[in-house]
Amino acid sequence: MSPALVVTTLVVIGIGGIFARSMVVRVLCWLFATPPLLAGCFALWQGGIAEPFSEKQMFVFCAGAFWPAFGCLIGQILTYRSRTVHLGRSALTVAFFSCLLGSPCSADNLLSNPAFESALAPHWEKRTPEDETHTLRRVEHAGRNGSAAAVLENIQPSYTRLRQGADRSIAVEPGSLIELSAWVRSEMTDDADITLQVYCMDAAGDGILAQPRSPAMSGAFDWTRANVWLAVPEETAYVMAYLQVQEGTGKVYFDDVELAVRQKPLPRPPAPKVVLLSDLPDDSRCLADLKTLFEDGLIPVAADEAATALADARGCLVLYEDQEAPKAVCDAIESFARSGGRVFMDIRNFAQWQAAQAVQVKVGTVKGVPAETQMEAGVRIVSAAPVTAGFAPGQIMPRASFPEGNLWVLPKDFKRPGMEVLAVAAQDEPGIVQLEVGEGLVVAADVLSLREPYCRNIDAYYKYTPITNTLTNPVQFGRYFARKFTYAEFVDQMKAVADASPKIRFAEEGPASDGQPICSLNLGTAGKPLYFFYAAAHGSEWEPGYGLLCLAGLLAEGRFADVVDLGQVEVKIVPLLNPSGYDARRRQNANGVDLNRQGEFEWERFQGRDSNENGTWEAFDYDWKGTAPLTEPEAKVYRSIAERENLYCVLDFHGNTSATSNKLAVLPATARADNGIRATRLQQIANARLRGRHLLRQEPEEICKQYLLERVQQGGRTPFLMNNSAKNRYGLLIELTAGYPSSYGTVLQTDVTCELCRALFEAYPPGE
């Protein structure tokens, strides 16, 4: 065995000992690892067992091998000092990820002049030019080791920023995991926010794709390492690094700044090949949607090339809008299906292929009526099948043209051998059908008469769902709810879920501000690392709570057994934390308090806004924080959970209908230092599974986009509840599309919620 392999193995054993729960295990690991580690290094140095190393190679190797152990040892020492707990935890984190990703110094630094050994210009730009309020300069002998440092000084409270990369000199491959870090020393006042920030810019230079920042630091402190992690978004053309201080007065020193790729993009499987046979024009909105949904896997081909193109395809789409499908197309799809292929056809094309003619029928009213009435305009599911995943028999899938409320269907008496009717219109006309052809399947439904799946277009919200369910990535965990329950009815739903499985325990956690009980569903093993999921702290953001209701059942059924062992964890789910706000479709609780401004972290400092413009910030204003932290009944219940010693990880769901404010994860300011990289891993896991499944447009988007978790960013100085529960632990807040006037979006919303919960178990496996 090569000494290099021996040394690497022993280093990992030593580090494992450091992270072990028991001191006895730590000592045994160190005793076992240290002597042979030294011997292995000596053998490597001598070059007598493996390939000889040059002195330079050996120096790099030893530095990389001993840095993690040294960092962990320092971290262990520091964490016993109450005033340096955060620094110690940071050292442990740096050491741990040094083992996984290599020594921080081993990666190429993408920044020029990172230690400020020469003048700031031309590489460092004063984003905020100097004036009487602030200065930005290089100072000799002000750095960590007596070298130079960049010094940002606020003479008056100001936003002072130094940056690099605006000249597009820093290009990083999308999908890469990068870290921006710096050593920081401060002489600032307590009201300052000192951060690092990364900007990911599009090719035009005016579109910000991501802009995460490090946890804010304030006050006076000695040299401390700050960092921020980021998975570089798709379409990023270049990145910029910022060193900055906002508000406060005094000086802040930056040294040894590093921007490095810690992990190259994960392998991205090619999109499944889907052959499109159609007459859709190049400027068709439907065609643009399909290209977004299926990415480069969508292959439009001419009719005479269909047979050849289908030879290696995953599926086939037939969408002829203004003409009949050519005979060559009909022959090709029948041959493709007989050999096991899957085909989706617009129902008019299907009828023509079967020598029949589709008919247009009225399915409901979609204009000028309440959301609940619009939801009745569609097809009723009559048979459970993968094509209609998310909908149960008896439910209506909203589906109609606008504004007429019509839909193309098959004649009522239409029948074919091997055909199954999956959904029907009002008079039982087949609206979604599947036909077995040889070893394959042909599915048909009206697609071309529907408008785009915009978040307010109830009639077209699931326009493409039968297509993805048929051809590529079907709904996995989503469930349609035909209406929004009252809170009392929702509690009955929770009890029914618990009654259906002995693995689920229903509990009342305590009273809410309106006297209704705050209820939970509990699974797993008491005393094991506790995962706490909750939603609707803002009562109007309720739909993810329905996803958490589904989550409990999925866990009990073993659907997540590949990522979590209920024998090794405890799970507590509070789907609706704010009963009165939920019933009233209101953000605040019955006392007019924003529960997610009731946390202790920075509560005194937080100042909200007088949203009703009556001259006073008070109850029922948008973000009224209450009279003291954690004093509202719901917050007291929350605190009782947050203070449990075995609490390990927290996931808080919120929602809105703005694309710039959802599809977003926010990190607590108080969590462990490695929380950010784990959250980024959650993002990668969830997006890989959701890719090509859901398509949606929200404001202010101009086109439909795949619904994915697009951003992970650091939270600011806001008294979020999770800053209590995730303190020195793990957790995040996720904003999803929510706050709809009714429950029409719940297939997407519950599906995405459950996928994110699944990803959390995988990205945050139970530990100490």
Short mmCIF file of C-alpha atoms in Angstrom, two decimals, residues 491-731:
data_model
loop_
_atom_site.label_atom_id
_atom_site.label_comp_id
_atom_site.label_asym_id
_atom_site.label_seq_id
_atom_site.Cartn_x
_atom_site.Cartn_y
_atom_site.Cartn_z
CA VAL A 491 -56.50 19.65 12.41
CA ASP A 492 -59.00 16.90 11.58
CA GLN A 493 -56.88 16.11 8.52
CA MET A 494 -53.81 15.87 10.77
CA LYS A 495 -55.61 13.51 13.11
CA ALA A 496 -56.71 11.36 10.17
CA VAL A 497 -53.10 11.10 8.96
CA ALA A 498 -52.00 10.07 12.46
CA ASP A 499 -54.83 7.55 12.79
CA ALA A 500 -53.76 5.96 9.49
CA SER A 501 -50.32 4.98 10.78
CA PRO A 502 -49.01 3.86 14.17
CA LYS A 503 -45.72 5.57 13.29
CA ILE A 504 -47.32 9.03 13.53
CA ARG A 505 -48.17 10.67 16.85
CA PHE A 506 -50.56 13.61 16.97
CA ALA A 507 -49.95 16.19 19.71
CA GLU A 508 -51.21 19.56 20.87
CA GLU A 509 -48.19 21.78 21.53
CA GLY A 510 -50.04 24.64 23.22
CA PRO A 511 -52.59 27.41 22.61
CA ALA A 512 -52.37 30.05 19.90
CA SER A 513 -53.35 33.70 20.32
CA ASP A 514 -56.96 32.95 19.36
CA GLY A 515 -57.18 29.97 21.73
CA GLN A 516 -56.99 27.28 19.05
CA PRO A 517 -54.42 24.54 19.66
CA ILE A 518 -51.13 24.52 17.77
CA CYS A 519 -50.81 20.91 16.66
CA SER A 520 -47.97 18.71 15.53
CA LEU A 521 -47.31 15.35 13.88
CA ASN A 522 -44.40 13.41 15.36
CA LEU A 523 -42.39 10.48 14.07
CA GLY A 524 -39.17 8.66 14.78
CA THR A 525 -37.34 7.91 18.00
CA ALA A 526 -37.54 10.23 21.00
CA GLY A 527 -34.19 11.64 22.08
CA LYS A 528 -32.49 11.16 18.71
CA PRO A 529 -31.42 14.21 16.66
CA LEU A 530 -34.59 16.24 16.17
CA TYR A 531 -35.64 17.64 12.80
CA PHE A 532 -38.24 20.39 13.16
CA PHE A 533 -40.37 21.34 10.14
CA TYR A 534 -42.92 24.13 10.29
CA ALA A 535 -44.87 26.52 8.05
CA ALA A 536 -47.33 29.41 8.11
CA ALA A 537 -45.71 31.53 10.81
CA HIS A 538 -47.24 34.08 8.45
CA GLY A 539 -50.79 32.79 8.23
CA SER A 540 -51.36 33.91 4.65
CA GLU A 541 -48.42 31.78 3.44
CA TRP A 542 -50.18 28.52 4.09
CA GLU A 543 -49.69 26.12 1.16
CA PRO A 544 -46.33 24.64 2.24
CA GLY A 545 -48.14 23.52 5.40
CA TYR A 546 -50.20 21.20 3.22
CA GLY A 547 -46.93 19.82 1.92
CA LEU A 548 -45.83 19.14 5.50
CA LEU A 549 -49.10 17.29 6.09
CA CYS A 550 -48.15 15.10 3.12
CA LEU A 551 -44.61 14.74 4.46
CA ALA A 552 -45.79 12.99 7.61
CA GLY A 553 -47.60 10.33 5.63
CA LEU A 554 -44.70 9.84 3.24
CA LEU A 555 -42.28 9.34 6.12
CA ALA A 556 -44.60 6.81 7.74
CA GLU A 557 -44.98 4.93 4.44
CA GLY A 558 -41.21 4.64 4.09
CA ARG A 559 -41.07 6.79 0.95
CA PHE A 560 -38.00 8.58 2.32
CA ALA A 561 -36.27 5.49 3.67
CA ASP A 562 -33.41 6.00 1.23
CA VAL A 563 -32.40 9.24 2.97
CA VAL A 564 -33.57 8.93 6.59
CA ASP A 565 -33.88 6.15 9.16
CA LEU A 566 -36.68 6.94 11.60
CA GLY A 567 -34.91 4.76 14.13
CA GLN A 568 -32.05 7.27 14.19
CA VAL A 569 -33.93 10.58 14.20
CA GLU A 570 -36.90 12.31 15.73
CA VAL A 571 -39.19 14.41 13.54
CA LYS A 572 -41.63 17.11 14.64
CA ILE A 573 -43.92 18.73 12.06
CA VAL A 574 -46.02 21.81 12.82
CA PRO A 575 -47.76 22.50 9.50
CA LEU A 576 -49.55 25.69 10.59
CA LEU A 577 -47.89 27.72 13.36
CA ASN A 578 -50.33 30.64 13.13
CA PRO A 579 -53.93 29.31 13.25
CA SER A 580 -55.69 32.69 13.43
CA GLY A 581 -53.61 34.18 10.63
CA TYR A 582 -54.29 31.08 8.55
CA ASP A 583 -58.06 31.32 9.01
CA ALA A 584 -58.07 35.04 8.28
CA ARG A 585 -55.55 34.81 5.39
CA ARG A 586 -53.53 37.33 7.36
CA ARG A 587 -49.79 37.62 7.94
CA GLN A 588 -50.08 38.47 11.63
CA ASN A 589 -51.60 36.51 14.52
CA ALA A 590 -54.79 37.46 16.36
CA ASN A 591 -52.89 40.14 18.30
CA GLY A 592 -51.57 41.74 15.13
CA VAL A 593 -48.00 40.52 15.68
CA ASP A 594 -45.70 39.26 12.93
CA LEU A 595 -44.54 36.02 14.55
CA ASN A 596 -41.42 35.88 12.41
CA ARG A 597 -40.23 39.11 14.04
CA GLN A 598 -40.63 37.66 17.56
CA GLY A 599 -37.19 36.05 17.76
CA GLU A 600 -34.64 37.25 20.29
CA PHE A 601 -31.84 37.83 17.78
CA GLU A 602 -31.55 41.60 17.13
CA TRP A 603 -35.12 42.14 18.37
CA GLU A 604 -34.25 45.40 20.14
CA ARG A 605 -32.54 46.79 17.07
CA PHE A 606 -35.19 45.79 14.52
CA GLN A 607 -37.39 48.59 13.22
CA GLY A 608 -40.24 47.77 10.86
CA ARG A 609 -42.52 50.00 8.82
CA ASP A 610 -45.76 51.82 9.39
CA SER A 611 -47.60 49.95 6.64
CA ASN A 612 -51.03 51.49 7.33
CA GLU A 613 -49.46 54.97 7.36
CA ASN A 614 -51.23 56.14 10.47
CA GLY A 615 -48.02 57.57 11.92
CA THR A 616 -47.29 54.75 14.35
CA TRP A 617 -45.62 51.36 13.96
CA GLU A 618 -47.98 49.13 15.91
CA ALA A 619 -50.14 46.02 15.94
CA PHE A 620 -51.32 44.83 12.52
CA ASP A 621 -48.67 46.81 10.71
CA TYR A 622 -46.88 44.59 8.19
CA ASP A 623 -43.98 43.50 10.42
CA TRP A 624 -44.98 44.57 13.94
CA LYS A 625 -42.64 42.69 16.28
CA GLY A 626 -44.74 42.84 19.45
CA THR A 627 -43.85 44.33 22.80
CA ALA A 628 -41.04 41.90 23.67
CA PRO A 629 -39.39 38.87 22.03
CA LEU A 630 -41.00 35.45 22.31
CA THR A 631 -44.02 36.76 24.20
CA GLU A 632 -46.83 35.83 21.83
CA PRO A 633 -48.54 32.49 22.60
CA GLU A 634 -47.36 30.98 19.31
CA ALA A 635 -43.80 32.16 19.96
CA LYS A 636 -43.88 30.59 23.43
CA VAL A 637 -44.86 27.27 21.89
CA TYR A 638 -42.07 27.71 19.37
CA ARG A 639 -39.58 28.47 22.12
CA SER A 640 -40.47 25.27 23.96
CA ILE A 641 -39.49 23.30 20.84
CA ALA A 642 -36.43 25.43 20.09
CA GLU A 643 -35.02 24.82 23.57
CA ARG A 644 -35.07 21.04 23.30
CA GLU A 645 -31.54 19.76 23.74
CA ASN A 646 -31.75 17.25 20.90
CA LEU A 647 -32.92 19.80 18.32
CA TYR A 648 -30.58 19.35 15.36
CA CYS A 649 -32.02 20.96 12.23
CA VAL A 650 -34.89 23.35 11.41
CA LEU A 651 -36.75 24.03 8.16
CA ASP A 652 -39.14 27.00 8.08
CA PHE A 653 -41.43 27.47 5.06
CA HIS A 654 -42.81 30.80 3.85
CA GLY A 655 -44.25 31.96 0.54
CA ASN A 656 -45.32 34.67 -1.89
CA THR A 657 -46.06 35.04 -5.60
CA SER A 658 -43.03 37.07 -6.69
CA ALA A 659 -40.30 35.18 -8.55
CA THR A 660 -37.73 37.55 -7.06
CA SER A 661 -38.84 36.68 -3.52
CA ASN A 662 -39.48 32.94 -3.70
CA LYS A 663 -37.51 29.99 -5.05
CA LEU A 664 -35.22 31.23 -2.32
CA ALA A 665 -33.50 29.86 0.80
CA VAL A 666 -32.44 32.20 3.61
CA LEU A 667 -29.83 31.14 6.14
CA PRO A 668 -30.09 32.02 9.83
CA ALA A 669 -27.42 34.35 11.16
CA THR A 670 -26.89 32.17 14.22
CA ALA A 671 -26.34 28.71 12.69
CA ARG A 672 -23.17 26.65 12.54
CA ALA A 673 -20.48 27.85 10.18
CA ASP A 674 -20.94 24.93 7.78
CA ASN A 675 -24.69 25.52 7.51
CA GLY A 676 -24.26 27.43 4.26
CA ILE A 677 -22.46 24.68 2.37
CA ARG A 678 -25.00 22.12 3.56
CA ALA A 679 -27.84 24.36 2.38
CA THR A 680 -26.13 24.62 -0.99
CA ARG A 681 -25.96 20.84 -1.10
CA LEU A 682 -29.71 20.70 -0.34
CA GLN A 683 -30.27 23.03 -3.28
CA GLN A 684 -28.25 20.80 -5.60
CA ILE A 685 -30.03 17.62 -4.48
CA ALA A 686 -33.54 19.05 -4.77
CA ASN A 687 -32.94 20.73 -8.12
CA ALA A 688 -31.47 17.57 -9.64
CA ARG A 689 -34.68 15.73 -8.78
CA LEU A 690 -37.07 18.55 -9.76
CA ARG A 691 -35.38 19.31 -13.07
CA GLY A 692 -37.86 19.15 -15.93
CA ARG A 693 -40.91 18.59 -13.72
CA HIS A 694 -42.75 21.88 -13.10
CA LEU A 695 -43.08 24.98 -15.28
CA LEU A 696 -44.48 28.26 -13.97
CA ARG A 697 -44.40 31.99 -14.57
CA GLN A 698 -44.70 34.49 -11.74
CA GLU A 699 -44.32 38.25 -11.49
CA PRO A 700 -42.16 39.92 -12.69
CA GLU A 701 -41.03 37.11 -15.03
CA GLU A 702 -41.79 37.56 -18.71
CA ILE A 703 -41.48 33.87 -19.60
CA CYS A 704 -42.19 30.57 -17.86
CA LYS A 705 -39.33 28.94 -15.97
CA GLN A 706 -38.71 25.57 -14.39
CA TYR A 707 -39.67 25.74 -10.74
CA LEU A 708 -36.41 25.13 -8.85
CA LEU A 709 -34.71 26.47 -5.74
CA GLU A 710 -32.71 29.20 -7.44
CA ARG A 711 -30.91 31.00 -4.63
CA VAL A 712 -29.41 30.43 -1.19
CA GLN A 713 -28.56 33.61 0.65
CA GLN A 714 -27.55 34.73 4.11
CA GLY A 715 -30.20 36.30 6.30
CA GLY A 716 -29.61 39.70 7.85
CA ARG A 717 -30.17 41.24 11.25
CA THR A 718 -33.81 40.30 11.48
CA PRO A 719 -35.42 38.64 14.52
CA PHE A 720 -36.53 35.54 12.62
CA LEU A 721 -37.75 32.72 14.84
CA MET A 722 -35.21 30.38 13.25
CA ASN A 723 -32.39 32.50 14.67
CA ASN A 724 -33.48 31.08 18.02
CA SER A 725 -34.03 27.47 17.01
CA ALA A 726 -31.00 27.20 14.68
CA LYS A 727 -28.56 28.87 17.07
CA ASN A 728 -25.39 26.75 17.05
CA ARG A 729 -27.38 24.21 15.04
CA TYR A 730 -28.50 23.81 11.44
CA GLY A 731 -31.45 25.25 9.59
#
